[in-house]
CSV table of C-alpha atoms and ligand atoms in Angstrom, one decimal:
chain,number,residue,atom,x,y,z
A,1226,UNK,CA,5.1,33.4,-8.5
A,1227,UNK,CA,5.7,31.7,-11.7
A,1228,UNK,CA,2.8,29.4,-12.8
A,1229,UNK,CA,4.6,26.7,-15.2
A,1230,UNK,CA,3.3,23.8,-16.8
A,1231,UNK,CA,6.1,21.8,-18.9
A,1232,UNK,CA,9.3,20.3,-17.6
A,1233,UNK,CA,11.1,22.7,-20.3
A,1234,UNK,CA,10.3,25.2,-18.9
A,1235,UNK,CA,11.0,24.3,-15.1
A,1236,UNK,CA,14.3,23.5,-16.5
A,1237,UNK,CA,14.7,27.2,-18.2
A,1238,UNK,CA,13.5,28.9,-14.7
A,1239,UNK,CA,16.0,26.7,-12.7
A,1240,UNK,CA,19.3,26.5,-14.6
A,1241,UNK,CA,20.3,29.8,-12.9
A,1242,UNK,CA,19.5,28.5,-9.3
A,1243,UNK,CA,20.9,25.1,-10.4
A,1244,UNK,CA,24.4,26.7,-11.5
A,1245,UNK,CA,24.5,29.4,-8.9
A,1246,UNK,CA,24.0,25.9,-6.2
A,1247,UNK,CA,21.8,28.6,-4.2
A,1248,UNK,CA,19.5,25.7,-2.6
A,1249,UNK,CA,16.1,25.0,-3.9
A,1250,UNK,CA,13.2,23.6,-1.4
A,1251,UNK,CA,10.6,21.6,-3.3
A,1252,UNK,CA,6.8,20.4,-2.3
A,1253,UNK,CA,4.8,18.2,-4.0
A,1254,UNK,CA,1.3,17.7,-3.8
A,1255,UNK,CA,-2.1,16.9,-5.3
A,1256,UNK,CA,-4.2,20.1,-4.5
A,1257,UNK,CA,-7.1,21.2,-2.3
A,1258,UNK,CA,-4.2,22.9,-0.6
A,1259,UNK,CA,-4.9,23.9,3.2
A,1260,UNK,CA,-2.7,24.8,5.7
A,1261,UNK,CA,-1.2,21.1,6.4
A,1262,UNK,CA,0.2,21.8,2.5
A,1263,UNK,CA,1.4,25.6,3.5
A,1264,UNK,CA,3.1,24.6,6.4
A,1265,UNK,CA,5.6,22.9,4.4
A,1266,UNK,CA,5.9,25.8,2.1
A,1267,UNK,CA,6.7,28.0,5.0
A,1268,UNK,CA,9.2,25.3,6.0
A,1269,UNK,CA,10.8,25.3,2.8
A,1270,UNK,CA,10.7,29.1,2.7
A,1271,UNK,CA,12.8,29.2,6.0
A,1272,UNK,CA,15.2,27.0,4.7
A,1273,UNK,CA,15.9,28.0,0.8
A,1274,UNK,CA,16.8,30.0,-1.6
A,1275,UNK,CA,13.5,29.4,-3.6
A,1276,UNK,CA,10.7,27.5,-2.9
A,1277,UNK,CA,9.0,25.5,-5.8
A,1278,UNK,CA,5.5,23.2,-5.5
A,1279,UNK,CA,3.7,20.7,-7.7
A,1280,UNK,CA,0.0,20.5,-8.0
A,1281,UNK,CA,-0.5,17.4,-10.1
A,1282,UNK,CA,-3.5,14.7,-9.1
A,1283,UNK,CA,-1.7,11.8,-10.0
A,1284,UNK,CA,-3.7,9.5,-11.8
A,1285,UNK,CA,-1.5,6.2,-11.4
A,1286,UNK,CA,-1.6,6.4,-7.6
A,1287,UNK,CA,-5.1,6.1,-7.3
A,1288,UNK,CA,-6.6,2.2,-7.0
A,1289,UNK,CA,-9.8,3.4,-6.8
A,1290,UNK,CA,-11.2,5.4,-9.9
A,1291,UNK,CA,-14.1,7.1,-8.2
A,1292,UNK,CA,-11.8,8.3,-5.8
A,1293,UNK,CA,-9.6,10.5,-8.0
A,1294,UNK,CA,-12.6,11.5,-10.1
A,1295,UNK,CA,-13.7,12.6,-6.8
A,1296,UNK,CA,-10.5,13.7,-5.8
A,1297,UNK,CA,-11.3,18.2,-4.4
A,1298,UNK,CA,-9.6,20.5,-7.6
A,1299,UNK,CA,-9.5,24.0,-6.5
A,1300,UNK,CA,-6.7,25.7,-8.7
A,1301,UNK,CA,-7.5,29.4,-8.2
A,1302,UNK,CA,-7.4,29.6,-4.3
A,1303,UNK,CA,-4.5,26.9,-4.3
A,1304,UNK,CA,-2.4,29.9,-6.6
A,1305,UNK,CA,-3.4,32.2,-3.8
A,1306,UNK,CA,-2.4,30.2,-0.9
A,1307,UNK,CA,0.9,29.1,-2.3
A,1308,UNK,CA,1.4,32.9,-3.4
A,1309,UNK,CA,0.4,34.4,-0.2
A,1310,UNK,CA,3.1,31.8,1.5
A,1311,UNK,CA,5.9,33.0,-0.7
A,1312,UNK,CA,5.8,30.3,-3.2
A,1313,UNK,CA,8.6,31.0,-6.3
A,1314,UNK,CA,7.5,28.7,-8.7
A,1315,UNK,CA,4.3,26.3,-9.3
A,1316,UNK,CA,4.5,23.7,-11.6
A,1317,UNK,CA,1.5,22.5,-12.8
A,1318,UNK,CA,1.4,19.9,-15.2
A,1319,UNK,CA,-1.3,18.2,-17.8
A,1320,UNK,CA,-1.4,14.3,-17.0
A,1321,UNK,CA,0.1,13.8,-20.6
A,1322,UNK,CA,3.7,15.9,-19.4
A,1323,UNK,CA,4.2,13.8,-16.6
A,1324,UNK,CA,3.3,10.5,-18.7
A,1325,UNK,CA,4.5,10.9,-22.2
A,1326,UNK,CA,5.3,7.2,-22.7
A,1327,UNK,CA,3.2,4.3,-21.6
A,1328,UNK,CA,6.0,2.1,-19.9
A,1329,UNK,CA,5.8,2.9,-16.2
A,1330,UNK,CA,9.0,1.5,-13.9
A,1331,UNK,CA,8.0,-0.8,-11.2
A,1332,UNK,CA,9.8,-0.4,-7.2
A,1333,UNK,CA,10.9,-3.0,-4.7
A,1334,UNK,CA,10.1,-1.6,-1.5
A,1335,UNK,CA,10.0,-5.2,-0.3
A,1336,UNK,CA,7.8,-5.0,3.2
A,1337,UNK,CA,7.3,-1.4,3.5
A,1338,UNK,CA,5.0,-1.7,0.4
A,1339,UNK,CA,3.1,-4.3,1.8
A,1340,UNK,CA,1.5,-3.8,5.1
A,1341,UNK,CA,-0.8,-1.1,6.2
A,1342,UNK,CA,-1.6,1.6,2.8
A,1343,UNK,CA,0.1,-0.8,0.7
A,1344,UNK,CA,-2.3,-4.1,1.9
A,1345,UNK,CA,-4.7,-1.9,1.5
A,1346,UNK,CA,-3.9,0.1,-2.1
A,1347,UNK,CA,-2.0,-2.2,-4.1
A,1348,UNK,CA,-0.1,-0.5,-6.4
A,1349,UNK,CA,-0.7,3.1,-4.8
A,1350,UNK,CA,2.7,3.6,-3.8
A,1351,UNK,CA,4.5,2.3,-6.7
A,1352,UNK,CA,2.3,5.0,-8.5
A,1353,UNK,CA,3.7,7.7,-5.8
A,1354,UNK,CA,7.4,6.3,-6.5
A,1355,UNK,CA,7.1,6.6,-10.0
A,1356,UNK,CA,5.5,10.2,-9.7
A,1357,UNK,CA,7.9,11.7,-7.1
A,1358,UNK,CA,10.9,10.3,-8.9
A,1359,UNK,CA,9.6,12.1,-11.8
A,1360,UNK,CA,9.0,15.2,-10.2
A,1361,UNK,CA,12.4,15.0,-8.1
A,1362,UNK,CA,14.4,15.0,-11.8
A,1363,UNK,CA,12.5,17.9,-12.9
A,1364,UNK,CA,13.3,20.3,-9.8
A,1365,UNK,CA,16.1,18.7,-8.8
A,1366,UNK,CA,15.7,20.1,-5.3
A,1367,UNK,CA,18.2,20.6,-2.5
A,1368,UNK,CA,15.5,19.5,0.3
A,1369,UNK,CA,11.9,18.0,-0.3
A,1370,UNK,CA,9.0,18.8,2.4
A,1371,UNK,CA,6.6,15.9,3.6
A,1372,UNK,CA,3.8,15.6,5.9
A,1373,UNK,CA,4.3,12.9,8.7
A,1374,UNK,CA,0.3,12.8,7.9
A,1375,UNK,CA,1.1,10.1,5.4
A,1376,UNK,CA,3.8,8.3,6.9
A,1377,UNK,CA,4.5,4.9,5.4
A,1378,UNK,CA,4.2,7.6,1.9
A,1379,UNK,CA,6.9,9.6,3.8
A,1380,UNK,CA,9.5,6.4,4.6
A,1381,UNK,CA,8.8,4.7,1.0
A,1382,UNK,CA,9.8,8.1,-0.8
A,1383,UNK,CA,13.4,8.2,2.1
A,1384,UNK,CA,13.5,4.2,0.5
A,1385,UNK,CA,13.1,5.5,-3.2
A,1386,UNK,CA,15.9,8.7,-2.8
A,1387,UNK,CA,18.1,5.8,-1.6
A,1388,UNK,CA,17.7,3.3,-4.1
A,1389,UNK,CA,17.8,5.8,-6.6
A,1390,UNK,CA,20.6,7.6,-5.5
A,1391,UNK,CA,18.6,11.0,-5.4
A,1392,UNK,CA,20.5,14.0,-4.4
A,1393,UNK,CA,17.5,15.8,-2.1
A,1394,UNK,CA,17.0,15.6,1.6
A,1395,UNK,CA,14.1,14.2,2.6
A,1396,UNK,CA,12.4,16.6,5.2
A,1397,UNK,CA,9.7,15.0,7.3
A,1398,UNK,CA,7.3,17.9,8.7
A,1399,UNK,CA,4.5,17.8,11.7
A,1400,UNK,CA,1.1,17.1,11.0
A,1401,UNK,CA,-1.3,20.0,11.3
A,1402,UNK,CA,-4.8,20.0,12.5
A,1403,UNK,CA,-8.1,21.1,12.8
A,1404,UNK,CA,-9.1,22.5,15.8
A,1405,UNK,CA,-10.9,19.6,16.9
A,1406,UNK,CA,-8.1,17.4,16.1
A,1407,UNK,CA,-8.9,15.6,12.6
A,1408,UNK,CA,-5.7,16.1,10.5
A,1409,UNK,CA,-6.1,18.5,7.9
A,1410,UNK,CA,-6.7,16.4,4.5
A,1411,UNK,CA,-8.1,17.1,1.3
A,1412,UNK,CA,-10.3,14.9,1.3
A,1413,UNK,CA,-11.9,16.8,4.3
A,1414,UNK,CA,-13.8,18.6,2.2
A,1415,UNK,CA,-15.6,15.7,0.7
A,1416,UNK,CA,-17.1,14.9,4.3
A,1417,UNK,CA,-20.9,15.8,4.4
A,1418,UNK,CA,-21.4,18.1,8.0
A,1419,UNK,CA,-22.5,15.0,9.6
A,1420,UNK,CA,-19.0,13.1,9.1
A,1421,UNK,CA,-17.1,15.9,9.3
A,1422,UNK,CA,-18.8,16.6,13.4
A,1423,UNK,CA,-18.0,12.9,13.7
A,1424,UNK,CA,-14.4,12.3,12.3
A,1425,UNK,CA,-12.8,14.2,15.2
A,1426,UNK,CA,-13.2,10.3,16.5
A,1427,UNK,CA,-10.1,9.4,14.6
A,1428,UNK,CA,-7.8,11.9,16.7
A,1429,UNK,CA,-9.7,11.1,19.9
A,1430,UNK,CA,-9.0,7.8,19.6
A,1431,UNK,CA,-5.8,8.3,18.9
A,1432,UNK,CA,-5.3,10.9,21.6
A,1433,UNK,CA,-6.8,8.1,24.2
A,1434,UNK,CA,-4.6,5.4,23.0
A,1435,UNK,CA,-1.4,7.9,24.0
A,1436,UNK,CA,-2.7,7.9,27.2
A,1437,UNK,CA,-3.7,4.1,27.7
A,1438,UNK,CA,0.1,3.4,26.3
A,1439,UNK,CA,1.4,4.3,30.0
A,1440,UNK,CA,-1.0,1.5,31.6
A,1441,UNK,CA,-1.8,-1.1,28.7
A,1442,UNK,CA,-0.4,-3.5,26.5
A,1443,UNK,CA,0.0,-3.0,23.0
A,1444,UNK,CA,-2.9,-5.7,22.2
A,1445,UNK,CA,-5.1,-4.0,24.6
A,1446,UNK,CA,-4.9,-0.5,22.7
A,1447,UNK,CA,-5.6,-2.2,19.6
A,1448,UNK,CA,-8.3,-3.7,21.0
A,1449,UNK,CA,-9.5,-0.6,22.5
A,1450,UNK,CA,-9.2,1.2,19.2
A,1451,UNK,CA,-11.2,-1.7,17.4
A,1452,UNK,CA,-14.0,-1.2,19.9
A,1453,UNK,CA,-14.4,2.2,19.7
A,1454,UNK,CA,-15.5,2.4,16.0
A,1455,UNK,CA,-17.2,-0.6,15.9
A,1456,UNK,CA,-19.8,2.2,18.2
A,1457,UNK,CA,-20.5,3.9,14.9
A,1458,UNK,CA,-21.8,2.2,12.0
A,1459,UNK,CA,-20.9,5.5,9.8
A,1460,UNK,CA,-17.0,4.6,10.5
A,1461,UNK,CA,-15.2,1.2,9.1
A,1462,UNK,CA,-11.6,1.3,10.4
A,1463,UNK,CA,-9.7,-0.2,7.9
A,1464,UNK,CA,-7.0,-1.0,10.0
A,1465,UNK,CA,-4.9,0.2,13.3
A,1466,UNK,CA,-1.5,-0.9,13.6
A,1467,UNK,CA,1.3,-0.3,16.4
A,1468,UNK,CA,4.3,0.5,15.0
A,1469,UNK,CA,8.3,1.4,14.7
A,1470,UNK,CA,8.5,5.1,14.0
A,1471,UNK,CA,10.7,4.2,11.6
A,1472,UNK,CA,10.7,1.0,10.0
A,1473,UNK,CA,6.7,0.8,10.5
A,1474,UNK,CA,7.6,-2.8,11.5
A,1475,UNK,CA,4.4,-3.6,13.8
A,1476,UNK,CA,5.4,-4.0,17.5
A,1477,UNK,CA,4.0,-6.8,19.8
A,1478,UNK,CA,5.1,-5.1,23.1
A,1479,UNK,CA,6.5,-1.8,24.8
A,1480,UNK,CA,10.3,-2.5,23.5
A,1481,UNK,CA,13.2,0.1,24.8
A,1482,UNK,CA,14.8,2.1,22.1
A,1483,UNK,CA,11.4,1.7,19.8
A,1484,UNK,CA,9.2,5.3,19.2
A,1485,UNK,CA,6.0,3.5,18.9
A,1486,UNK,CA,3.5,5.2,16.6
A,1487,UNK,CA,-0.4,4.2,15.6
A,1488,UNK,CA,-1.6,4.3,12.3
A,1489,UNK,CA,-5.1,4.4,11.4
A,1490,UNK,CA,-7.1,4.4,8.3
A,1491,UNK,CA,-10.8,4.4,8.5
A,1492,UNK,CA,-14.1,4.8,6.2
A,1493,UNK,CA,-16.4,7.2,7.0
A,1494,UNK,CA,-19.4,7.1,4.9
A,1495,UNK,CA,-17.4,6.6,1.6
A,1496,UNK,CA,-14.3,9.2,2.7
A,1497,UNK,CA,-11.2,7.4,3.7
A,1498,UNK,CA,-9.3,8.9,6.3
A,1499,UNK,CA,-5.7,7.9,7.9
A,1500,UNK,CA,-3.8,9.6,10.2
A,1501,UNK,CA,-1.1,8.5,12.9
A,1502,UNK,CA,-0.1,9.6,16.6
A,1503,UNK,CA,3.3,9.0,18.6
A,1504,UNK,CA,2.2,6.7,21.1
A,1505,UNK,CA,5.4,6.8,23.6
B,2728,LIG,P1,-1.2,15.6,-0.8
B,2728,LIG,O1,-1.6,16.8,-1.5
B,2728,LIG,O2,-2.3,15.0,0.0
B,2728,LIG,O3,-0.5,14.6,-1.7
B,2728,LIG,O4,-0.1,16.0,0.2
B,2728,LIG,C1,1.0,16.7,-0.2
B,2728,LIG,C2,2.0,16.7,1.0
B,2728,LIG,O5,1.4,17.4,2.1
B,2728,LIG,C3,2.4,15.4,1.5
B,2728,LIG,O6,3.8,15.3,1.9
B,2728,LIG,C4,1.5,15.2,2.7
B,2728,LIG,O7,2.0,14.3,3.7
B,2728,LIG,C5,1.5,16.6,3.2
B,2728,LIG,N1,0.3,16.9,4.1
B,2728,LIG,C6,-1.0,16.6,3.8
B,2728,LIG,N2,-1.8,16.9,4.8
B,2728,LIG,C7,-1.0,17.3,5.8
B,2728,LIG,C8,-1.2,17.7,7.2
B,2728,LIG,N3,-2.4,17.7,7.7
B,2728,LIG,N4,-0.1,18.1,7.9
B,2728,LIG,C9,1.1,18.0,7.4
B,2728,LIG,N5,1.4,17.7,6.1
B,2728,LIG,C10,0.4,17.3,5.4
């Protein structure tokens, strides 16, 4: 696997691939990889001529500075499991090769920016279009891999590849677990053993509210959902919201021809957490 760290030299390992139109499958990502991450790579692998990642914690996506100084780095064992899953290429840049210039563009994702993450992070996923549009140029890449874990992250980067005109198919991939349901994250492994017993709550609420969606109203699941972690004082849920699959437009009622899906992002401790189920 070839470990790079500056655009030119992406560009010197791809010209072949690019000329030769042999498809190249991309997968960006911040670290901490676990098997959420590899699945993707496998994925890609599948489905590619050559597989290429990013590791790069991007600083302008974070609202909250703690956060990313916090944010799990774990370099060595990320090489292994990207190498192990038949990764070609990592690139792996310095904050400085990704930011050369200190103008950063600013999106229009109109709604989608606004509820849910985006009421919640301003300016995160502007920071995520600017990154992923960056990256995107650099590997120029015949189909990107992204985890339905972060949804609203997953339809804002389909909006940017349309408004920019970007030549990559966006490929939307399942979310993987743990085996007591909490959706493999990063920032997992900033939960003290405590949390990390309790967060399971996240996927068991979600799990019930699947259920409760043959019986119940939309308002009652949500406030069902409200109830259950206000049992906890180590859990804040930031927010739950019923929505369209795929406009993430919330949804008052049980409408034909809508794929209902709940989000959910919650504090525990100081760790937040979001994750999402397909309710119908
Ligand atoms: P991150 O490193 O958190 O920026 O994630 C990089 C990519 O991996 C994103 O497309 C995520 O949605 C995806 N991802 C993260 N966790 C999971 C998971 N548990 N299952 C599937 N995809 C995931």
């Amino acid at each position: 696997m070839e470990i790079l760290k500056t655009k030119s030299s992406v560009a010197d390992f791809l010209n072949q691939v690019w000329k030769s139109g042999d498809p190249i499958g991309f997968v960006p990502t911040m670290g901490a990889l676990h098997q959420g991450h590899i699945s993707l790579v496998e994925r890609a692998k599948l489905e590619n001529s050559i597989v290429t990642a990013s590791i790069f914690v991007n600083p302008i996506q974070f609202n909250n500075p703690e956060d990313l100084k916090k944010y799990p780095r774990n370099i060595d064992r990320d090489l292994d499991l990207l190498g192990e899953a038949g990764c070609d290429l990592v690139f792996i840049p310095e904050v400085e090769e990704m930011y050369p210039e200190t103008a950063l563009e600013k999106y229009d994702f109109g709604y989608l920016e606004n509820i849910m993450e985006g009421k919640y992070r301003p300016g995160h996923f502007n920071g995520v279009a600017v990154v992923v549009n960056r990256l995107f140029d650099i590997f120029k890449p015949s189909k990107s891999y992204l985890g339905e874990k972060d949804l609203q992250q997953l339809r804002i980067i389909e909006q940017l590849v349309v408004q920019n005109k970007i030549s990559t198919e966006i490929i939307p991939c399942a979310i993987v677990r743990e085996a007591d349901g909490l959706a493999m994250s990063s920032r997992n492994l900033r939960l003290n053993p405590e949390h990390r017993k309790k967060a399971s709550l996240i996927y068991q609420t979600l799990t019930k509210s699947k259920e409760m969606a043959n019986t119940h109203t939309v308002n009652e699941i949500v406030n069902f959902v409200t109830d259950q972690f206000e049992t906890d004082e180590d859990f804040r849920l930031e927010y739950f919201s019923i929505v369209d699959f795929h406009s993430l437009l919330a949804i008052e009622s049980w409408e034909d021809g809508i794929t209902p899906v709940g989000c959910i992002a919650a504090f525990l401790g100081d760790i937040r957490l979001i994750d999402n189920m397909i309710l119908k």
